[in-house]
XYZ file of C-alpha atoms in Angstrom:
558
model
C 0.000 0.000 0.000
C 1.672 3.484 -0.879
C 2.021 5.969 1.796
C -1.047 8.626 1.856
C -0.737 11.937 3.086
C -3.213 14.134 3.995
C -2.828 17.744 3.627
C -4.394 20.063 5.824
C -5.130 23.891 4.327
C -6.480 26.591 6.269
C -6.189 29.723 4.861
C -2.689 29.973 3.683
C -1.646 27.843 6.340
C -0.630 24.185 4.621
C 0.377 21.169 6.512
C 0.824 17.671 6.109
C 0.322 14.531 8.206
C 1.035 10.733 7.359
C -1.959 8.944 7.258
C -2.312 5.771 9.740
C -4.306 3.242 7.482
C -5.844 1.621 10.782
C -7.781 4.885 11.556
C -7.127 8.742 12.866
C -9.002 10.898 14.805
C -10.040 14.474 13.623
C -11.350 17.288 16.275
C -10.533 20.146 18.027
C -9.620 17.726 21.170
C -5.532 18.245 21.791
C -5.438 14.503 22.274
C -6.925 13.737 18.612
C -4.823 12.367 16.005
C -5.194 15.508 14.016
C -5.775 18.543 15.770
C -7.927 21.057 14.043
C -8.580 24.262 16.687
C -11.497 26.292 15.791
C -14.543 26.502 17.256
C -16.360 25.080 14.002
C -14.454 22.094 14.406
C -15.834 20.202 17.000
C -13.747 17.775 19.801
C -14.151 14.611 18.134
C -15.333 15.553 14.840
C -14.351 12.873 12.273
C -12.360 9.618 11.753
C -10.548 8.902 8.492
C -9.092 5.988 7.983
C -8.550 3.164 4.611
C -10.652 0.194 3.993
C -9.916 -3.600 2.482
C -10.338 -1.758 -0.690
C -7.340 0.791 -0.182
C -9.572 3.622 -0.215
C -10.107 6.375 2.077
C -12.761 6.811 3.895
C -13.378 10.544 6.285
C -16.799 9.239 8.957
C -18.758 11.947 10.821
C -18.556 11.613 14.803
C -21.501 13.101 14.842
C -20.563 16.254 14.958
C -21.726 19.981 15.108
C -21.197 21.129 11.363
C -20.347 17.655 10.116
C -17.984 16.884 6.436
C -19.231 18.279 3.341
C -17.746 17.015 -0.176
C -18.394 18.877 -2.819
C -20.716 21.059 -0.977
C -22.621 18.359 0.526
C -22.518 17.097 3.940
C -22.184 13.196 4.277
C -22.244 10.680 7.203
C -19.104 8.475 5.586
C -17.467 8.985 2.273
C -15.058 7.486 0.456
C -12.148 10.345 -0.581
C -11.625 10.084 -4.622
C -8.592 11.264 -6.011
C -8.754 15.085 -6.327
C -11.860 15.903 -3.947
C -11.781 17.863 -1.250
C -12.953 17.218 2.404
C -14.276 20.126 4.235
C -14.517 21.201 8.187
C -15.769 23.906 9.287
C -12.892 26.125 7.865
C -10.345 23.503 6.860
C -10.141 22.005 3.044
C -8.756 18.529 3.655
C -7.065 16.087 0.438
C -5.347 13.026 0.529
C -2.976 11.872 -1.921
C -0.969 8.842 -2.765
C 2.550 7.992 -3.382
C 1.954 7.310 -6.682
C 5.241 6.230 -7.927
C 5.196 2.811 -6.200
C 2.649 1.944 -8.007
C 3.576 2.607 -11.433
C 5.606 -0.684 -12.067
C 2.682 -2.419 -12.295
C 0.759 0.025 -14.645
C 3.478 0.690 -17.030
C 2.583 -2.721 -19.589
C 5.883 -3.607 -20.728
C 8.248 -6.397 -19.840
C 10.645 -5.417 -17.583
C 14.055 -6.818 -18.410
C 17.208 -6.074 -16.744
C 19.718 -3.342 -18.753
C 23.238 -4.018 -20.002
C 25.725 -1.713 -17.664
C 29.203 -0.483 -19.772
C 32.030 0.062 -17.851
C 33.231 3.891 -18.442
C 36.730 5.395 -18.861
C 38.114 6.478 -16.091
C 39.018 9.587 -16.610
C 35.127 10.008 -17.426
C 33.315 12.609 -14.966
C 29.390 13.800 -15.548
C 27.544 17.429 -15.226
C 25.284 17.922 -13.616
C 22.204 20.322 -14.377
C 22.515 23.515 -12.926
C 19.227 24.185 -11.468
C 20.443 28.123 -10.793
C 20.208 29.473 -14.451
C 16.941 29.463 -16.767
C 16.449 26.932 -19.520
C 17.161 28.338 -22.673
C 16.168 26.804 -25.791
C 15.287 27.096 -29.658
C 12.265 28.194 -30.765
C 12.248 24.849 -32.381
C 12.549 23.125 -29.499
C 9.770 24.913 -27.670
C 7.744 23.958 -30.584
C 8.480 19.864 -30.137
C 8.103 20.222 -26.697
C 4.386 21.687 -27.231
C 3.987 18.555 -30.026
C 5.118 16.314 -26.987
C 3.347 17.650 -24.528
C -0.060 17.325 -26.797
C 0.509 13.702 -27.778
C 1.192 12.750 -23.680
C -2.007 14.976 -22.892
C -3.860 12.513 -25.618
C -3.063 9.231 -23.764
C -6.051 7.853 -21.857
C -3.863 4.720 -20.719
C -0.887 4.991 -18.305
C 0.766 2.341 -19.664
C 1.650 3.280 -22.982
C 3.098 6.993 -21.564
C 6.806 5.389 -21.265
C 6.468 3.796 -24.572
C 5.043 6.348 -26.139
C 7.564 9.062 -24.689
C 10.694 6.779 -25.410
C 9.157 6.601 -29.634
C 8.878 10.595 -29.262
C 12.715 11.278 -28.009
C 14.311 8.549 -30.095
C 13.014 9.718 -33.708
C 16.845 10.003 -35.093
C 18.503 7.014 -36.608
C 21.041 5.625 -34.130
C 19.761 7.522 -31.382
C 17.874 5.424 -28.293
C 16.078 6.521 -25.157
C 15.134 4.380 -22.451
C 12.609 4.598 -19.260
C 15.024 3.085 -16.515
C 13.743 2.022 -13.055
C 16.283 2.298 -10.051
C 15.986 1.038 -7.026
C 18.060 0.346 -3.539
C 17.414 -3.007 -3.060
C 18.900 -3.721 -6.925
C 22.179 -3.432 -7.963
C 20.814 -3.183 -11.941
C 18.699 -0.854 -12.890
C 15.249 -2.614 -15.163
C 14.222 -1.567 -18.601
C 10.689 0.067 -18.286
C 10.307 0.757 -21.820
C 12.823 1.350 -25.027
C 13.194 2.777 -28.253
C 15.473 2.675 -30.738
C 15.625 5.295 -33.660
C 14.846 3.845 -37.065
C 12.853 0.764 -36.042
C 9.605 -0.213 -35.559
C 7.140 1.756 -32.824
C 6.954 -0.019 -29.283
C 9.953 -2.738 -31.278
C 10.364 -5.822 -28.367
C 13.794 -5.759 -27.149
C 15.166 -3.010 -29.310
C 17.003 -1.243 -26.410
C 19.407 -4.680 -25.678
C 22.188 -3.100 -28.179
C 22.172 -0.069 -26.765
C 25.226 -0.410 -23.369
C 24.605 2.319 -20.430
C 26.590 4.065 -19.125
C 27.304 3.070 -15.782
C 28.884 6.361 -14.190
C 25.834 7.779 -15.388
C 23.278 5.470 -14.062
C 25.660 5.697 -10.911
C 26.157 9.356 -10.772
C 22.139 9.953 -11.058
C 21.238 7.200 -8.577
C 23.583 9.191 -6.121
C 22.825 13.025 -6.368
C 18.741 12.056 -7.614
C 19.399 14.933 -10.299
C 19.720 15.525 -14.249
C 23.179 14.379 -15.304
C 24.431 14.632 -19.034
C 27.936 13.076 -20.255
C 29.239 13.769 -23.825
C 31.858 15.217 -25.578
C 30.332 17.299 -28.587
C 31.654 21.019 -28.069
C 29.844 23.786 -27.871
C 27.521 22.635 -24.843
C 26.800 26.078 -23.076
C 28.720 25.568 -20.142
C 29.347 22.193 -19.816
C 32.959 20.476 -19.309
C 33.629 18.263 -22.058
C 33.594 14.448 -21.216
C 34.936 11.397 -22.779
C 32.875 8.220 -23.129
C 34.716 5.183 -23.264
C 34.125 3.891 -26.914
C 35.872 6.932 -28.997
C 34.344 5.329 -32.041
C 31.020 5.740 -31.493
C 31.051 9.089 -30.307
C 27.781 10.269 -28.037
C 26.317 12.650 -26.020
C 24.224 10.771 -22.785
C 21.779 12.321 -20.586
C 19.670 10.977 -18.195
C 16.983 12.537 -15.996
C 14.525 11.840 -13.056
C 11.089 11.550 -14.363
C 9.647 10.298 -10.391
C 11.075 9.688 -7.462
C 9.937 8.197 -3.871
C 13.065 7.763 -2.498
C 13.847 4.181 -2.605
C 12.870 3.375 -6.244
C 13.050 6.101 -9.419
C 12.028 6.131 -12.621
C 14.693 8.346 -15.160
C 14.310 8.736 -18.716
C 17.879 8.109 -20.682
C 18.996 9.198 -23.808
C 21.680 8.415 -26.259
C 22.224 10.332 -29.152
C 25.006 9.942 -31.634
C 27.272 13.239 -31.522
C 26.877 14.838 -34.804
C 22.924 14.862 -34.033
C 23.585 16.639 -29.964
C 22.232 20.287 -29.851
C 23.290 22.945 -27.548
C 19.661 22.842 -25.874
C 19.321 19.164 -25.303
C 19.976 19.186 -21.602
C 17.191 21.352 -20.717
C 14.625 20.332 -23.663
C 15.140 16.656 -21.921
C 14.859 18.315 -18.374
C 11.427 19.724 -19.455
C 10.001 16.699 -21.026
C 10.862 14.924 -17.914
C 8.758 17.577 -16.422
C 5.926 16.895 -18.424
C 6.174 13.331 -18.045
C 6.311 13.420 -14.426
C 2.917 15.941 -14.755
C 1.164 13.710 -17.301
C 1.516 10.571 -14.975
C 0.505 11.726 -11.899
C -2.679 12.951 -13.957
C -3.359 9.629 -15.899
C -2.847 8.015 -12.791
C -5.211 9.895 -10.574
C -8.191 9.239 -13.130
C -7.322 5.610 -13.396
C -7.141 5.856 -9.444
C -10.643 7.314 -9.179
C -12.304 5.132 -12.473
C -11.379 2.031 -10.383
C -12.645 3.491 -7.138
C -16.177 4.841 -9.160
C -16.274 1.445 -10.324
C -15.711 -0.436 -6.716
C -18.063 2.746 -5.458
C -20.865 1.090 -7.809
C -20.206 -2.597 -7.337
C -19.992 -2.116 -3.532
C -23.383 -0.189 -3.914
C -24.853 -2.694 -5.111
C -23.683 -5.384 -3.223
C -25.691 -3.703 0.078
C -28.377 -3.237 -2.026
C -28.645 -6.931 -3.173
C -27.939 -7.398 0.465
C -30.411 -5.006 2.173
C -33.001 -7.124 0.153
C -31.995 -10.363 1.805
C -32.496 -9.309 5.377
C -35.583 -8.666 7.299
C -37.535 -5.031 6.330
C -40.781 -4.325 7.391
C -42.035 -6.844 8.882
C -45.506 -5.449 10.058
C -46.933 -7.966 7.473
C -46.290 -10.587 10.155
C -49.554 -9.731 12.496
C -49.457 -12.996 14.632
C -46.223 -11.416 16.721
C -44.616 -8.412 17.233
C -41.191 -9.217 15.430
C -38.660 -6.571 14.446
C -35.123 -7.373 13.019
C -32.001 -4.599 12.568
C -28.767 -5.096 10.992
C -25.802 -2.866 10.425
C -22.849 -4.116 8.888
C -19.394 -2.462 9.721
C -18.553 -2.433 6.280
C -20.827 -2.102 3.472
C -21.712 -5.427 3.380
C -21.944 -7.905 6.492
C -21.269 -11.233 7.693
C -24.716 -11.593 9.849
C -27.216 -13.523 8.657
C -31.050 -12.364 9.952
C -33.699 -13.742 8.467
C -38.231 -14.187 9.203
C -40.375 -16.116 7.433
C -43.394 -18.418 7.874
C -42.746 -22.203 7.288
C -45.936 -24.349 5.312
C -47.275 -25.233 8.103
C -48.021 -21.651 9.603
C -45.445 -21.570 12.305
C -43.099 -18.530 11.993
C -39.584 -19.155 11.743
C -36.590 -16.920 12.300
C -32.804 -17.144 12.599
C -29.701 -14.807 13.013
C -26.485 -16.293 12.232
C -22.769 -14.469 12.820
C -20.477 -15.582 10.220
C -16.800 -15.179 11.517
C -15.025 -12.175 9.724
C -16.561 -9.682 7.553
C -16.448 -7.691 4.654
C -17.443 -9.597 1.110
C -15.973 -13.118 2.243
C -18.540 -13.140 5.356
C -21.443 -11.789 2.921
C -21.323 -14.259 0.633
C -20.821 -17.160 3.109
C -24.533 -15.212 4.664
C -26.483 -15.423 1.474
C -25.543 -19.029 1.152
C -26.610 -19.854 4.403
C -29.979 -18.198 4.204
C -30.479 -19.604 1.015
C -29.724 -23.115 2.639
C -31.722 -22.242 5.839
C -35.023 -21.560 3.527
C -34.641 -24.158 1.078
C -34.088 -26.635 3.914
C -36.753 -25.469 5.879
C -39.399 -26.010 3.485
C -39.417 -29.838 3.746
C -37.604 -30.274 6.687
C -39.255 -29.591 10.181
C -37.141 -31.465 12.801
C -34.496 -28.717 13.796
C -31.947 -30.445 14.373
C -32.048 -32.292 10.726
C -32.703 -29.139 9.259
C -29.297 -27.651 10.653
C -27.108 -30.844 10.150
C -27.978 -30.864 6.563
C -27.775 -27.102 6.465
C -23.909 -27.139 8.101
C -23.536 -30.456 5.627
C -24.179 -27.985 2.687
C -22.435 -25.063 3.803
C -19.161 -26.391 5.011
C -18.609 -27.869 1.306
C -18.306 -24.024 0.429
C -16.351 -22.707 3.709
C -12.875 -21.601 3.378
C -10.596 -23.564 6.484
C -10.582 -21.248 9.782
C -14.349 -19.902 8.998
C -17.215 -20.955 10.818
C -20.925 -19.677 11.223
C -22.396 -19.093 14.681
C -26.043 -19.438 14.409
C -29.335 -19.244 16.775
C -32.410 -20.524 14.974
C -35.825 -20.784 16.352
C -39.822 -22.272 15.284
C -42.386 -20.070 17.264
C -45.976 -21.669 16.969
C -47.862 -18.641 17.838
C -51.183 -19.769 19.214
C -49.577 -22.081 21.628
C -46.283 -20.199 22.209
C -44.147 -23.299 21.914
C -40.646 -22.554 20.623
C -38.556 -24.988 19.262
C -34.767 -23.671 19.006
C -31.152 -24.362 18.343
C -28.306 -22.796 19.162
C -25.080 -23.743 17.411
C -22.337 -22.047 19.527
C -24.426 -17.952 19.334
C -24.379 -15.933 21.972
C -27.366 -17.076 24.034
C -30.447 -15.176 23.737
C -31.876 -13.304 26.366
C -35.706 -12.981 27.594
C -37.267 -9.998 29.614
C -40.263 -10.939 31.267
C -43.401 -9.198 32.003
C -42.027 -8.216 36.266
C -38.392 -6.887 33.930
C -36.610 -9.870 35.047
C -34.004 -10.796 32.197
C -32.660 -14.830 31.993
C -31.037 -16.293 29.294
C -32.344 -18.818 27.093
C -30.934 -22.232 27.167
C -27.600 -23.216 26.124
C -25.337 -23.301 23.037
C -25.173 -26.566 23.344
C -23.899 -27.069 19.922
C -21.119 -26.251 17.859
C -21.012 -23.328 15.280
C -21.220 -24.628 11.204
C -17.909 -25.532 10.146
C -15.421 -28.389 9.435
C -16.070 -29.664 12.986
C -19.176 -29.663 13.415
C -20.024 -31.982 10.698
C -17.982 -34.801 12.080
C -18.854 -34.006 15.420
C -22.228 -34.831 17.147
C -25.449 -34.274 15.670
C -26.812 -31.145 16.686
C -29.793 -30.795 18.901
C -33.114 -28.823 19.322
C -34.329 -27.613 22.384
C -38.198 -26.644 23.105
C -39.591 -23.917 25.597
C -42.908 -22.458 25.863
C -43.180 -18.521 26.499
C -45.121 -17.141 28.464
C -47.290 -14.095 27.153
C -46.148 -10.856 27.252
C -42.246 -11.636 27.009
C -39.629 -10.349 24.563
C -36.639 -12.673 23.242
C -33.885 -10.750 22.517
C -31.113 -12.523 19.616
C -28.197 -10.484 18.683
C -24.615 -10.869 17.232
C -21.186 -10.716 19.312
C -21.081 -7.388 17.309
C -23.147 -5.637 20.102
C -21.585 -7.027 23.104
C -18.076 -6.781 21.517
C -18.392 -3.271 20.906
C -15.412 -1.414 22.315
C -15.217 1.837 23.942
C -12.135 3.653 24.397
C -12.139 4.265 28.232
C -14.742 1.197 29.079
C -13.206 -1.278 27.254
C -16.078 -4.352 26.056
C -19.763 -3.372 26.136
C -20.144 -7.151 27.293
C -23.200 -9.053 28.042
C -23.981 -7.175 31.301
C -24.809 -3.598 29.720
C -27.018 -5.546 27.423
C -29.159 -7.021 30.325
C -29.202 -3.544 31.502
C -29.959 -2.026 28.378
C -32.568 -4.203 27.966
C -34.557 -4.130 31.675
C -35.385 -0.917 30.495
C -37.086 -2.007 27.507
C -39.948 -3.875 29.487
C -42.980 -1.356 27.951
C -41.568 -1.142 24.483
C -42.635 -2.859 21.195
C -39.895 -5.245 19.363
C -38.863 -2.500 16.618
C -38.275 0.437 19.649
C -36.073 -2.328 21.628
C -34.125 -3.031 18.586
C -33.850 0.529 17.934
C -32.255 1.235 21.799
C -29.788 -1.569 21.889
C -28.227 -1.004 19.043
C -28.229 2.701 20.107
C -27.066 1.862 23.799
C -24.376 0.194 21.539
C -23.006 3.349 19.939
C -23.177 5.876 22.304
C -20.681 3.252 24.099
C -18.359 3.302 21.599
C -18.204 6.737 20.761
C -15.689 7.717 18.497
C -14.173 4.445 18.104
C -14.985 2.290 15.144
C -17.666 -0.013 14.421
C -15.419 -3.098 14.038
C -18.004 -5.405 13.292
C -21.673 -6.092 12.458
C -24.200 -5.319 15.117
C -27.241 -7.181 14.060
C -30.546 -7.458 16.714
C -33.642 -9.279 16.624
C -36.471 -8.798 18.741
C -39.916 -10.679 19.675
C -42.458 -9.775 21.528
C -45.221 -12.410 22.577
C -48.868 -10.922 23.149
C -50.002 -9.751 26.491
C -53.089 -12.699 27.959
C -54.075 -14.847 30.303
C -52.142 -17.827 31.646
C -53.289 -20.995 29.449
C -52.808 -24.703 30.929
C -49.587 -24.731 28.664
C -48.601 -21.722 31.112
């Protein structure tokens, strides 16, 4: 992952701060992460921090005046190359270290180059970034023509190719993307080509030997360096290359840089062909180079993150449509259900639905992990769950072939937690299982909280299908109760100062939930849940589901 930095403008006040991908607080607070003091800003205003995707994303903590992008405030928003993130008075950007990355977009074969040794007596000059380019009017006009056809190139992986065709036009003459780096002694061959053959020619650059005080002297002092020994070079010292024969004037130049691996364009023309102005017209193209990928880069940055953007909005909405919504269709009970993954899609699995033969069935299963692997494990086990459901209505069968099924598809060191339930709502019996879930907890009608049963099983996995079979449980409830399920992402939720929201604040939480329907007890959990946390991170999914049994008179079941 290349190093992000986010820079930090307020007025004409810029700073910088190295981004920590596992998360940094914004506010006004001194003991934030980044400190932003103004009265708009407000203590713990925002996190930022990078998802499995590598992108950025800045998340409102709630605050006063919130983030706007563009104008508009959001809740969470993933940072595209080239927005802006605004608080209160601050204009916030992030940017990558682009350079690392470009090995891998430039589509050439990579190939290692052919070092010379030089005479001896050779030295190198070095650009002398004091006085101001001077060249031709010619040459301002071919820089123009190559700054055009670079400006033209959607693709930035034909920009070394196509600049190395656009220096090396002369017969003879050859110019070469090199790639440097510290932990290799020989530089690699980015992209070649040779004057008088073919555009983008395979392997034209092998018969072309660098010079390896050159390559040396640039890797050293990271700037311009030019060896030849044509006279009349404006100020330069004239230099002897080792082959007196082939007389030619060298230069090489930084087109990017990170520190530990650079990219330099290097030329080699054949003397009689060397201008007076060839040293600064290379400089400049280097320039433009360097401009042209950073640009091509940053739109191929942000088309790939619009296009994750779309597929990941899609993926919650396929995914929204798989768990519970409204469920005021179901009259028989109150039943709500909630779920909020921690990324945009989840690894709980909450389901309702009414089985053939009236009774009304519901499960919530905790997949371990999250993110896309955990989502898609979900939708296969709901799918299983309904599809088993339908012609099996022994419990414990229905889960053994369900974990049967699923395991086939589990990668090794995943496994499914899972509490599943059969409610027959005239008499109130409730068949259940619980395959190593957290165990559910029921509030009676006096606000007395207990939990229900055992997990008596073991989660879905590789285990548990050579282990025992698994086993249903049965319970009557009495009227007027509420059965609380939820996933380890509400007791697991982590506060800064408090440390595990546990299973204790959720008995609490919930003794005050005695007078409430299902949907308003769903509602304060998973708020109780939050306001623990804070400003620290929703590391997992919180999913709750709540049922309430109607208010009546003891039966003989009772």
């Amino acid at each position: 992952m290349a190093e992000a930095i986010l820079t930090v403008t307020f007025g004409d006040e810029v700073s910088e701060v190295v981004l920590d991908p596992r998360g940094m607080i914004i506010g006004r607070n001194g003991n934030c992460d980044i400190v932003l003091d103004h009265e708009k800003v407000s203590r713990q205003h925002a996190r930022i921090f990078c998802d499995p995707f590598d992108r950025w994303l800045v998340q409102d903590l709630d605050s006063r005046n919130g983030i706007k992008i563009n104008g508009e405030r959001v809740k969470v928003h993933a940072v595209l190359p080239g927005e802006d993130v605004t608080i209160g008075p601050f204009s916030l950007g992030i940017a990558r270290g682009l350079v690392d990355e470009v090995g891998s977009d430039i589509h050439s074969a990579t190939s290692s180059a052919t070092i010379t040794e030089d005479d001896l007596q050779t030295e190198v000059l070095y650009a002398d970034e004091s006085r101001d380019a001077r060249m031709s009017r010619g040459r301002l006009k071919s820089l123009g023509v190559i700054g055009q056809q670079l400006a033209s190139l959607t693709d930035v992986s034909m920009l070394y190719p196509e600049l190395c065709y656009a220096i090396a036009r002369i017969p003879g003459s050859a110019a070469i993307v090199l790639r440097l780096s510290d932990c290799e002694e020989l530089p690699q061959i980015l992209a070649s080509h040779v004057g008088g053959t073919p555009k983008y020619a395979s392997n034209n650059s092998a018969a072309v030997p660098l010079s390896r005080r050159v390559v040396r002297s640039l890797a050293s002092k990271r700037r311009p360096v030019m060896a030849t020994n044509t006279a009349g070079v404006d100020g330069a010292m004239l230099l002897t290359i080792t082959d007196m024969a082939r007389p030619r004037s060298v230069y090489c130049c930084p087109l990017c840089d990170s520190g530990t691996v650079m990219d330099a364009l290097y030329v080699d023309l054949p003397s009689e062909f060397a201008m007076s102005d060839d040293f600064d017209f290379l400089q400049a193209v280097a320039r433009q180079v360097s401009m042209a990928k950073n640009v091509l880069m940053l739109a191929e940055a942000r088309s790939r993150q619009e296009l994750i953007e779309r597929q990941l909005d899609m993926a919650c909405q396929i995914q929204a449509k798989l768990l519970p919504g409204n469920l005021d269709h179901i009259t028989v009970v109150d039943i709500a259900a909630r779920c909020e993954p921690a990324m945009w899609v989840g690894g709980d699995c909450c389901d309702v639905w009414e089985l053939p033969d009236g009774r009304l069935a519901f499960a919530l299963g905790d997949v371990c992990g999250k993110g896309l692997p955990a989502a898609m494990l979900m939708s296969n086990l709901q799918a299983a769950l309904r599809a088993t459901a339908s012609f099996c209505d022994d419990l414990g069968q229905l889960v053994q072939q369900v974990a049967v099924q699923i395991s086939r598809n589990m990668p090794d060191g995943m496994y499914i937690t899972l509490f599943v339930g059969f409610l027959d709502t005239d008499t109130r019996e409730l068949q259940y299982l619980n395959a190593g879930h957290l165990q559910p907890l029921v509030l009676s009608g006096e606000g007395e909280v207990r939990s229900l049963g055992e997990p008596s099983n073991l989660p879905i996995g590789p285990i548990s299908v050579d282990g025992p079979d698994f086993k249903a449980s049965r319970e009557t409830l009495a009227p007027g109760i509420s059965l609380v399920v939820v996933s380890d992402g509400i007791t697991e939720s982590v506060s800064e100062k408090s440390g595990l929201f546990g299973a204790h604040r959720l008995e609490e939480c919930l003794k005050t939930c005695g007078s409430l329907s299902a949907a308003e007890t769903v509602g304060r959990i998973i708020q109780d849940a939050a306001d623990f946390r804070g400003s620290a991170p929703q590391n997992d999914d919180v999913t709750v589901l709540c049922l309430v049994t109607a208010a009546g008179a003891r039966t003989e079941a009772d």
